[in-house]
Short mmCIF file of C-alpha atoms and ligand atoms in Angstrom, two decimals:
data_model
loop_
_atom_site.label_atom_id
_atom_site.label_comp_id
_atom_site.label_asym_id
_atom_site.label_seq_id
_atom_site.Cartn_x
_atom_site.Cartn_y
_atom_site.Cartn_z
CA UNK A 7 93.74 67.23 82.99
CA UNK A 8 92.79 65.88 79.58
CA UNK A 9 93.95 67.63 76.44
CA UNK A 10 91.17 69.34 74.57
CA UNK A 11 90.61 70.43 71.00
CA UNK A 12 88.14 73.06 69.86
CA UNK A 13 88.23 74.80 73.25
CA UNK A 14 88.23 78.24 71.65
CA UNK A 15 85.08 77.37 69.70
CA UNK A 16 83.09 76.50 72.84
CA UNK A 17 80.76 79.08 74.35
CA UNK A 18 81.83 80.64 77.62
CA UNK A 19 79.37 78.42 79.52
CA UNK A 20 80.69 75.31 77.75
CA UNK A 21 84.26 76.26 78.59
CA UNK A 22 83.35 76.59 82.26
CA UNK A 23 81.56 73.22 82.25
CA UNK A 24 84.49 71.56 80.47
CA UNK A 25 87.02 73.02 82.90
CA UNK A 26 85.01 72.26 86.02
CA UNK A 27 84.56 68.66 84.84
CA UNK A 28 88.33 68.33 84.71
CA UNK A 29 88.58 69.40 88.32
CA UNK A 30 87.36 68.10 91.62
CA UNK A 31 86.67 69.42 95.11
CA UNK A 32 87.04 73.09 95.81
CA UNK A 33 88.54 73.95 92.41
CA UNK A 34 85.44 72.56 90.69
CA UNK A 35 83.12 74.59 92.90
CA UNK A 36 85.17 77.74 92.38
CA UNK A 37 85.18 77.37 88.60
CA UNK A 38 81.41 76.78 88.58
CA UNK A 39 81.02 80.06 90.50
CA UNK A 40 82.90 82.07 87.88
CA UNK A 41 79.75 83.56 86.30
CA UNK A 42 79.22 85.41 89.60
CA UNK A 43 81.97 87.77 88.42
CA UNK A 44 80.42 88.46 85.03
CA UNK A 45 79.46 92.04 84.41
CA UNK A 46 75.76 92.76 84.94
CA UNK A 47 75.62 94.65 81.63
CA UNK A 48 75.69 92.11 78.78
CA UNK A 49 77.10 94.56 76.25
CA UNK A 50 80.01 95.44 78.50
CA UNK A 51 80.61 91.78 79.26
CA UNK A 52 80.71 91.00 75.56
CA UNK A 53 83.24 93.76 75.01
CA UNK A 54 85.43 92.57 77.88
CA UNK A 55 85.29 89.02 76.51
CA UNK A 56 86.43 90.26 73.14
CA UNK A 57 89.57 91.93 74.51
CA UNK A 58 91.18 88.53 74.89
CA UNK A 59 90.61 84.89 74.00
CA UNK A 60 89.12 81.89 75.81
CA UNK A 61 87.66 84.21 78.43
CA UNK A 62 85.63 82.65 81.23
CA UNK A 63 84.99 85.59 83.50
CA UNK A 64 86.47 88.89 84.74
CA UNK A 65 89.27 89.36 87.23
CA UNK A 66 88.40 92.15 89.64
CA UNK A 67 90.97 94.67 90.85
CA UNK A 68 90.41 97.62 93.17
CA UNK A 69 90.01 100.98 91.44
CA UNK A 70 91.00 103.86 93.74
CA UNK A 71 91.70 107.56 93.61
CA UNK A 72 94.76 109.46 94.81
CA UNK A 73 93.59 113.08 95.18
CA UNK A 74 95.54 116.33 95.54
CA UNK A 75 98.13 115.84 92.81
CA UNK A 76 99.26 119.37 91.95
CA UNK A 77 101.12 119.00 88.65
CA UNK A 78 102.34 122.08 86.76
CA UNK A 79 99.80 124.18 88.65
CA UNK A 80 96.79 121.95 87.95
CA UNK A 81 95.22 119.67 90.54
CA UNK A 82 94.34 116.11 89.59
CA UNK A 83 92.55 113.24 91.30
CA UNK A 84 94.40 110.29 89.85
CA UNK A 85 92.70 106.93 89.23
CA UNK A 86 94.80 103.94 90.24
CA UNK A 87 94.15 100.23 89.73
CA UNK A 88 96.26 98.11 92.04
CA UNK A 89 95.85 95.12 94.31
CA UNK A 90 98.66 95.98 96.75
CA UNK A 91 97.72 97.70 99.98
CA UNK A 92 99.44 100.98 100.91
CA UNK A 93 100.17 102.06 97.34
CA UNK A 94 97.21 104.40 96.88
CA UNK A 95 97.63 105.61 100.46
CA UNK A 96 101.32 106.40 99.86
CA UNK A 97 100.54 108.19 96.58
CA UNK A 98 97.84 110.25 98.28
CA UNK A 99 100.10 111.16 101.19
CA UNK A 100 102.94 112.05 98.82
CA UNK A 101 100.59 114.18 96.73
CA UNK A 102 99.32 116.06 99.79
CA UNK A 103 102.83 116.53 101.16
CA UNK A 104 104.05 118.09 97.91
CA UNK A 105 100.79 119.99 97.33
CA UNK A 106 101.73 122.03 100.38
CA UNK A 107 105.23 122.60 98.96
CA UNK A 108 104.47 123.77 95.43
CA UNK A 109 103.51 120.48 93.79
CA UNK A 110 105.14 118.51 90.98
CA UNK A 111 106.87 119.96 87.93
CA UNK A 112 106.60 117.56 85.00
CA UNK A 113 108.08 118.16 81.59
CA UNK A 114 108.24 116.19 78.38
CA UNK A 115 111.78 115.67 77.12
CA UNK A 116 110.74 114.00 73.84
CA UNK A 117 107.98 111.81 72.39
CA UNK A 118 109.62 109.68 69.71
CA UNK A 119 108.59 106.07 69.11
CA UNK A 120 110.61 103.56 67.14
CA UNK A 121 109.94 100.70 64.71
CA UNK A 122 112.33 98.38 62.91
CA UNK A 123 112.38 96.32 59.74
CA UNK A 124 114.99 93.64 60.37
CA UNK A 125 116.44 92.07 57.24
CA UNK A 126 119.30 90.02 55.84
CA UNK A 127 121.07 91.16 52.70
CA UNK A 128 124.36 90.15 51.14
CA UNK A 129 126.38 92.36 48.84
CA UNK A 130 128.39 95.55 48.63
CA UNK A 131 127.25 97.77 51.49
CA UNK A 132 127.91 100.99 49.57
CA UNK A 133 125.37 99.91 46.96
CA UNK A 134 122.74 99.28 49.65
CA UNK A 135 123.45 102.68 51.21
CA UNK A 136 123.17 104.40 47.82
CA UNK A 137 119.93 102.56 47.07
CA UNK A 138 118.51 103.50 50.47
CA UNK A 139 119.43 107.15 50.05
CA UNK A 140 117.81 107.47 46.66
CA UNK A 141 114.67 105.53 47.62
CA UNK A 142 113.91 106.61 51.19
CA UNK A 143 111.50 109.35 50.12
CA UNK A 144 109.66 106.85 47.89
CA UNK A 145 109.43 104.43 50.81
CA UNK A 146 107.76 107.09 52.92
CA UNK A 147 105.51 108.14 50.03
CA UNK A 148 104.46 104.52 49.45
CA UNK A 149 102.95 104.27 52.94
CA UNK A 150 101.15 107.62 52.68
CA UNK A 151 97.68 106.05 52.73
CA UNK A 152 98.58 104.67 56.15
CA UNK A 153 100.09 107.88 57.52
CA UNK A 154 97.68 110.48 56.10
CA UNK A 155 95.37 110.49 59.06
CA UNK A 156 98.21 110.74 61.58
CA UNK A 157 99.85 113.46 59.44
CA UNK A 158 96.66 115.47 59.70
CA UNK A 159 96.87 115.20 63.50
CA UNK A 160 100.47 116.50 63.40
CA UNK A 161 102.23 113.15 63.62
CA UNK A 162 103.61 110.49 61.29
CA UNK A 163 107.03 109.22 60.27
CA UNK A 164 109.83 111.43 61.57
CA UNK A 165 112.78 109.65 60.02
CA UNK A 166 113.91 106.48 58.26
CA UNK A 167 117.46 105.25 58.64
CA UNK A 168 119.50 102.32 57.42
CA UNK A 169 121.42 100.62 60.22
CA UNK A 170 124.35 98.37 59.43
CA UNK A 171 124.29 95.59 62.03
CA UNK A 172 126.72 93.26 60.23
CA UNK A 173 129.28 93.48 63.04
CA UNK A 174 126.73 91.70 65.26
CA UNK A 175 125.15 89.20 62.84
CA UNK A 176 126.37 88.44 59.34
CA UNK A 177 124.35 90.23 56.62
CA UNK A 178 122.03 91.81 59.20
CA UNK A 179 120.63 95.30 58.53
CA UNK A 180 117.68 97.31 59.76
CA UNK A 181 115.47 100.03 58.49
CA UNK A 182 114.92 102.03 61.64
CA UNK A 183 111.96 104.41 61.68
CA UNK A 184 111.08 107.09 64.18
CA UNK A 185 107.48 108.16 64.67
CA UNK A 186 105.32 110.75 66.32
CA UNK A 187 102.06 108.98 67.15
CA UNK A 188 100.38 112.01 68.79
CA UNK A 189 97.89 110.85 71.44
CA UNK A 190 97.94 107.20 70.38
CA UNK A 191 100.28 104.62 71.85
CA UNK A 192 100.65 103.79 68.18
CA UNK A 193 101.52 100.08 68.12
CA UNK A 194 99.08 99.20 65.33
CA UNK A 195 99.93 102.32 63.36
CA UNK A 196 103.66 101.61 63.54
CA UNK A 197 103.41 97.90 62.80
CA UNK A 198 101.14 98.41 59.78
CA UNK A 199 103.55 100.95 58.31
CA UNK A 200 106.55 98.71 58.88
CA UNK A 201 104.94 95.69 57.22
CA UNK A 202 103.83 97.74 54.22
CA UNK A 203 107.16 99.51 53.87
CA UNK A 204 109.04 96.21 54.05
CA UNK A 205 107.06 94.91 51.05
CA UNK A 206 107.78 98.06 49.06
CA UNK A 207 111.45 98.00 50.05
CA UNK A 208 111.84 94.39 48.95
CA UNK A 209 110.00 95.01 45.71
CA UNK A 210 111.98 98.15 44.77
CA UNK A 211 115.30 96.59 45.68
CA UNK A 212 114.48 93.60 43.46
CA UNK A 213 113.90 95.93 40.50
CA UNK A 214 116.98 98.10 40.95
CA UNK A 215 119.56 97.69 38.21
CA UNK A 216 122.51 98.72 40.35
CA UNK A 217 122.33 95.33 42.05
CA UNK A 218 123.54 91.95 40.78
CA UNK A 219 121.02 89.11 40.64
CA UNK A 220 122.06 87.82 44.07
CA UNK A 221 122.03 91.34 45.58
CA UNK A 222 118.42 91.73 44.49
CA UNK A 223 117.48 89.13 47.11
CA UNK A 224 116.52 90.58 50.48
CA UNK A 225 115.21 88.46 53.30
CA UNK A 226 112.84 90.39 55.54
CA UNK A 227 113.07 88.70 58.94
CA UNK A 228 110.52 90.74 60.89
CA UNK A 229 108.83 94.11 61.19
CA UNK A 230 107.87 95.36 64.63
CA UNK A 231 107.76 98.44 66.80
CA UNK A 232 110.34 98.68 69.55
CA UNK A 233 109.08 98.93 73.09
CA UNK A 234 112.41 100.51 73.97
CA UNK A 235 111.47 104.18 73.74
CA UNK A 236 114.20 106.09 75.58
CA UNK A 237 113.18 109.15 73.59
CA UNK A 238 109.59 109.05 74.72
CA UNK A 239 110.69 110.57 77.97
CA UNK A 240 109.23 112.59 80.82
CA UNK A 241 110.96 114.22 83.77
CA UNK A 242 109.15 115.07 86.97
CA UNK A 243 110.52 116.74 90.06
CA UNK A 244 109.60 118.17 93.43
CA UNK A 245 111.69 120.76 95.19
CA UNK A 246 111.72 122.80 98.38
CA UNK A 247 114.09 124.34 100.91
CA UNK A 248 115.30 121.57 103.22
CA UNK A 249 113.76 123.22 106.29
CA UNK A 250 110.33 123.20 104.59
CA UNK A 251 110.37 119.41 104.66
CA UNK A 252 109.50 119.84 108.34
CA UNK A 253 109.90 117.17 110.97
CA UNK A 254 109.25 113.82 109.33
CA UNK A 255 108.24 110.88 111.49
CA UNK A 256 110.11 112.48 114.38
CA UNK A 257 113.23 113.19 112.30
CA UNK A 258 114.62 116.66 111.63
CA UNK A 259 114.34 117.96 108.07
CA UNK A 260 118.11 118.01 107.53
CA UNK A 261 118.66 114.48 108.86
CA UNK A 262 115.74 113.23 106.80
CA UNK A 263 117.02 114.91 103.61
CA UNK A 264 120.48 113.43 104.06
CA UNK A 265 119.23 109.91 104.87
CA UNK A 266 116.78 110.09 101.95
CA UNK A 267 119.52 111.24 99.59
CA UNK A 268 121.83 108.44 100.73
CA UNK A 269 119.06 105.88 100.19
CA UNK A 270 118.56 107.10 96.62
CA UNK A 271 122.31 107.09 95.99
CA UNK A 272 122.42 103.48 97.18
CA UNK A 273 119.80 102.67 94.53
CA UNK A 274 122.06 104.36 91.97
CA UNK A 275 124.97 102.05 92.67
CA UNK A 276 123.56 98.75 93.95
CA UNK A 277 121.45 96.66 91.59
CA UNK A 278 119.72 94.68 94.34
CA UNK A 279 118.42 97.85 95.91
CA UNK A 280 117.83 99.58 92.56
CA UNK A 281 115.34 96.95 91.38
CA UNK A 282 113.26 97.25 94.56
CA UNK A 283 113.51 101.04 94.48
CA UNK A 284 112.27 101.10 90.87
CA UNK A 285 109.58 98.55 91.72
CA UNK A 286 108.26 101.13 94.18
CA UNK A 287 108.15 103.74 91.40
CA UNK A 288 106.36 101.27 89.12
CA UNK A 289 103.78 100.58 91.86
CA UNK A 290 102.50 104.06 91.16
CA UNK A 291 103.11 104.23 87.43
CA UNK A 292 101.59 100.82 86.63
CA UNK A 293 98.48 101.58 88.66
CA UNK A 294 97.75 104.60 86.44
CA UNK A 295 98.79 102.70 83.31
CA UNK A 296 96.24 99.99 84.16
CA UNK A 297 93.51 102.44 85.15
CA UNK A 298 93.83 104.21 81.80
CA UNK A 299 93.84 101.04 79.70
CA UNK A 300 97.48 101.31 78.68
CA UNK A 301 100.00 98.50 78.13
CA UNK A 302 101.78 97.91 81.44
CA UNK A 303 104.08 95.22 80.00
CA UNK A 304 105.47 97.68 77.47
CA UNK A 305 105.93 100.33 80.16
CA UNK A 306 107.65 97.89 82.51
CA UNK A 307 109.95 96.42 79.84
CA UNK A 308 111.05 99.86 78.73
CA UNK A 309 111.48 101.38 82.17
CA UNK A 310 113.87 98.66 83.29
CA UNK A 311 115.85 98.67 80.04
CA UNK A 312 116.15 102.46 80.43
CA UNK A 313 117.32 101.99 84.01
CA UNK A 314 120.25 99.97 82.57
CA UNK A 315 121.09 102.33 79.73
CA UNK A 316 124.68 102.96 80.82
CA UNK A 317 125.38 99.25 81.32
CA UNK A 318 124.38 99.06 84.98
CA UNK A 319 120.84 98.88 86.32
CA UNK A 320 120.25 102.01 88.40
CA UNK A 321 117.56 104.00 90.18
CA UNK A 322 115.24 105.93 87.87
CA UNK A 323 115.08 108.73 90.40
CA UNK A 324 117.77 110.98 91.84
CA UNK A 325 118.16 113.54 94.61
CA UNK A 326 119.98 116.85 94.38
CA UNK A 327 120.80 118.07 97.84
CA UNK A 328 122.81 121.17 97.24
CA UNK A 329 123.00 123.74 100.00
CA UNK A 330 119.57 124.34 101.38
CA UNK A 331 117.49 122.87 98.56
CA UNK A 332 116.07 119.37 98.37
CA UNK A 333 115.19 118.32 94.81
CA UNK A 334 113.88 114.88 93.91
CA UNK A 335 113.55 113.92 90.24
CA UNK A 336 112.23 110.98 88.27
CA UNK A 337 113.12 110.51 84.61
CA UNK A 338 111.18 107.74 82.92
CA UNK A 339 110.19 106.68 79.39
CA UNK A 340 106.42 106.33 79.14
CA UNK A 341 104.99 105.39 75.73
CA UNK A 342 101.29 105.73 76.50
CA UNK A 343 98.18 106.74 74.64
CA UNK A 344 94.90 108.46 75.41
CA UNK A 345 93.16 107.46 72.20
CA UNK A 346 92.84 104.08 70.52
CA UNK A 347 93.43 100.67 72.07
CA UNK A 348 91.47 100.01 75.23
CA UNK A 349 91.32 103.68 76.20
CA UNK A 350 87.78 104.22 74.97
CA UNK A 351 86.63 100.58 74.80
CA UNK A 352 87.15 99.65 78.44
CA UNK A 353 84.43 101.44 80.38
CA UNK A 354 86.65 102.14 83.37
CA UNK A 355 89.63 103.23 81.26
CA UNK A 356 87.33 105.76 79.67
CA UNK A 357 86.14 106.84 83.12
CA UNK A 358 89.75 107.22 84.30
CA UNK A 359 90.60 109.46 81.38
CA UNK A 360 87.47 111.49 82.01
CA UNK A 361 88.47 111.91 85.69
CA UNK A 362 91.84 113.18 84.43
CA UNK A 363 89.91 115.62 82.20
CA UNK A 364 90.73 113.74 79.00
CA UNK A 365 94.44 114.48 78.91
CA UNK A 366 96.71 114.39 75.86
CA UNK A 367 99.24 111.54 75.85
CA UNK A 368 101.88 114.04 76.96
CA UNK A 369 99.77 115.20 79.90
CA UNK A 370 99.14 111.60 80.88
CA UNK A 371 102.91 110.97 80.83
CA UNK A 372 103.33 113.93 83.19
CA UNK A 373 100.67 112.61 85.57
CA UNK A 374 102.11 109.08 85.59
CA UNK A 375 105.60 110.38 86.31
CA UNK A 376 104.25 112.44 89.22
CA UNK A 377 102.53 109.39 90.69
CA UNK A 378 105.73 107.34 90.28
CA UNK A 379 107.71 110.06 92.04
CA UNK A 380 105.15 110.41 94.87
CA UNK A 381 105.19 106.66 95.33
CA UNK A 382 108.96 106.54 95.44
CA UNK A 383 109.02 109.46 97.88
CA UNK A 384 106.53 107.70 100.16
CA UNK A 385 108.40 104.38 100.12
CA UNK A 386 111.87 105.84 100.71
CA UNK A 387 110.49 108.24 103.33
CA UNK A 388 109.13 105.29 105.31
CA UNK A 389 112.26 103.22 104.78
CA UNK A 390 114.63 105.87 106.16
CA UNK A 391 112.39 106.81 109.09
CA UNK A 392 109.95 104.35 110.65
CA UNK A 393 110.63 101.38 108.40
CA UNK A 394 108.17 100.08 105.84
CA UNK A 395 106.24 97.56 107.88
CA UNK A 396 104.49 99.99 110.20
CA UNK A 397 102.27 101.61 107.59
CA UNK A 398 102.20 98.57 105.37
CA UNK A 399 100.90 96.21 107.99
CA UNK A 400 98.06 98.49 109.01
CA UNK A 401 96.55 98.10 105.56
CA UNK A 402 97.74 94.55 105.17
CA UNK A 403 95.86 93.70 108.39
CA UNK A 404 92.56 94.19 106.62
CA UNK A 405 93.56 91.74 103.88
CA UNK A 406 94.63 89.15 106.44
CA UNK A 407 91.46 89.58 108.51
CA UNK A 408 89.33 89.15 105.40
CA UNK A 409 91.36 86.23 104.18
CA UNK A 410 90.90 84.45 107.51
CA UNK A 411 87.14 85.05 107.43
CA UNK A 412 86.82 87.70 110.15
CA UNK A 413 83.33 89.05 110.82
CA UNK A 414 82.69 92.84 110.53
CA UNK A 415 82.84 93.09 114.32
CA UNK A 416 86.12 91.17 114.49
CA UNK A 417 87.55 93.48 111.83
CA UNK A 418 86.62 96.51 113.86
CA UNK A 419 88.08 95.06 117.08
CA UNK A 420 91.09 93.71 115.20
CA UNK A 421 92.03 97.17 113.96
CA UNK A 422 92.04 98.44 117.56
CA UNK A 423 93.85 95.41 118.90
CA UNK A 424 96.68 95.56 116.36
CA UNK A 425 97.37 99.32 116.60
CA UNK A 426 100.46 98.66 118.70
CA UNK A 427 101.15 95.02 117.77
CA UNK A 428 103.01 93.24 114.99
CA UNK A 429 100.65 91.83 112.35
CA UNK A 430 101.28 88.27 111.21
CA UNK A 431 99.00 85.48 110.00
CA UNK A 432 99.59 83.60 113.26
CA UNK A 433 98.86 86.65 115.40
CA UNK A 434 95.65 87.39 113.47
CA UNK A 435 94.57 83.74 113.65
CA UNK A 436 95.11 83.73 117.42
CA UNK A 437 93.16 86.97 117.72
CA UNK A 438 90.26 85.50 115.71
CA UNK A 439 90.25 82.37 117.91
CA UNK A 440 90.06 84.53 121.02
CA UNK A 441 87.18 86.59 119.62
CA UNK A 442 85.11 83.70 118.22
CA UNK A 443 82.08 85.03 120.07
CA UNK A 444 82.09 88.04 117.70
CA UNK A 445 81.63 85.84 114.61
C1 LIG B 503 106.77 97.56 97.86
O1 LIG B 503 105.76 97.20 96.95
C2 LIG B 503 107.64 98.65 97.30
C3 LIG B 503 108.84 99.01 98.15
O2 LIG B 503 109.63 97.86 98.41
C4 LIG B 503 109.64 100.04 97.36
C5 LIG B 503 110.97 100.38 97.99
O3 LIG B 503 111.56 99.56 98.71
O4 LIG B 503 111.45 101.48 97.66
C6 LIG B 503 108.44 99.56 99.48
#
């Protein structure tokens, strides 16, 4: 491909022409077809284009619903956006299973967000500490125009601290701020405050007579929120007497509970299993994060860092199997918002929130944790009983049939044919060959 300048200035149509001209064969045809995926409503298309840069078209993902989520006594139908088969099915089954056993109990542990001003400063630390202590209220007051609105909603800056990081990097300090951002995810709010406060901090420090000329120099390195929000935490659990679990995939309730508990303990101690176990949780969480227009990269980054908080990467969920009670709990940091960002701009994010009855950020955290727990329950339940492939392949079959160009009739017959057979690309290809007459 040739390098290009001014690509961002081209219209969408020009970008597609330029790109297709760089390509040949099938790739060229496919790129030329991209407008097929444009939204039929021009206003919506314009808005989607403006979310990002150099946009050519839209990338479709399935939007599904997992009904019957009973969370703290209220029933939700949860919107999920995910491309992987079996995830919505597992969430729905998990929701139904626990609906009949009292549902999910979700509670918020805390909702703090964090931002940092990272800076270099050289001098007597006691002087910096004294300066910080006498000026911290002024620093907060100086950013009042930025916090007023949030203050009115009950949020704002919760604390400002000076962190001495000089044992890690020479002359390195931080101003560490904690925030309550109410129903907003709060990234813009936090970053604007940090940048403004850093300017004020630098200015005031430069004017303070307790410092020598060289101590009046502070080098602000960067100001940014932290996506590590271990104190924006939700805990969700399900619980029932062991015998109420019933016979599961032919297994007695007690055997199931013990095998399930062992599987979760394995994910507590073995990193290779823990990552896959947590991936299963994130299958559910991310699908709701995406459906509601939240930032799945932030959620992912934080969840995995949290899973390693004691120095070893571990399962985010745990089982308590004491006496006759089975209790399964997920504890996960979820810094999400229900106002601002994409939440009202993306038409389907807005629809998702409406389906969830326009929840507060805290309620959304509770719902997401419940879906993560249901997902984890479904995956581990399959793993310790029938194995994962049985259910997985049933849904995967449809993808393979479609991918290999099966006709509607072949799909119908294929579903029957593969009920008791192992699904593989080769097996499906052979089946399609043998049913060519149904094309
Ligand atoms: C697949 O997307 C997720 C699972 O691997 C999760 C797990 O193993 O717990 C099934």
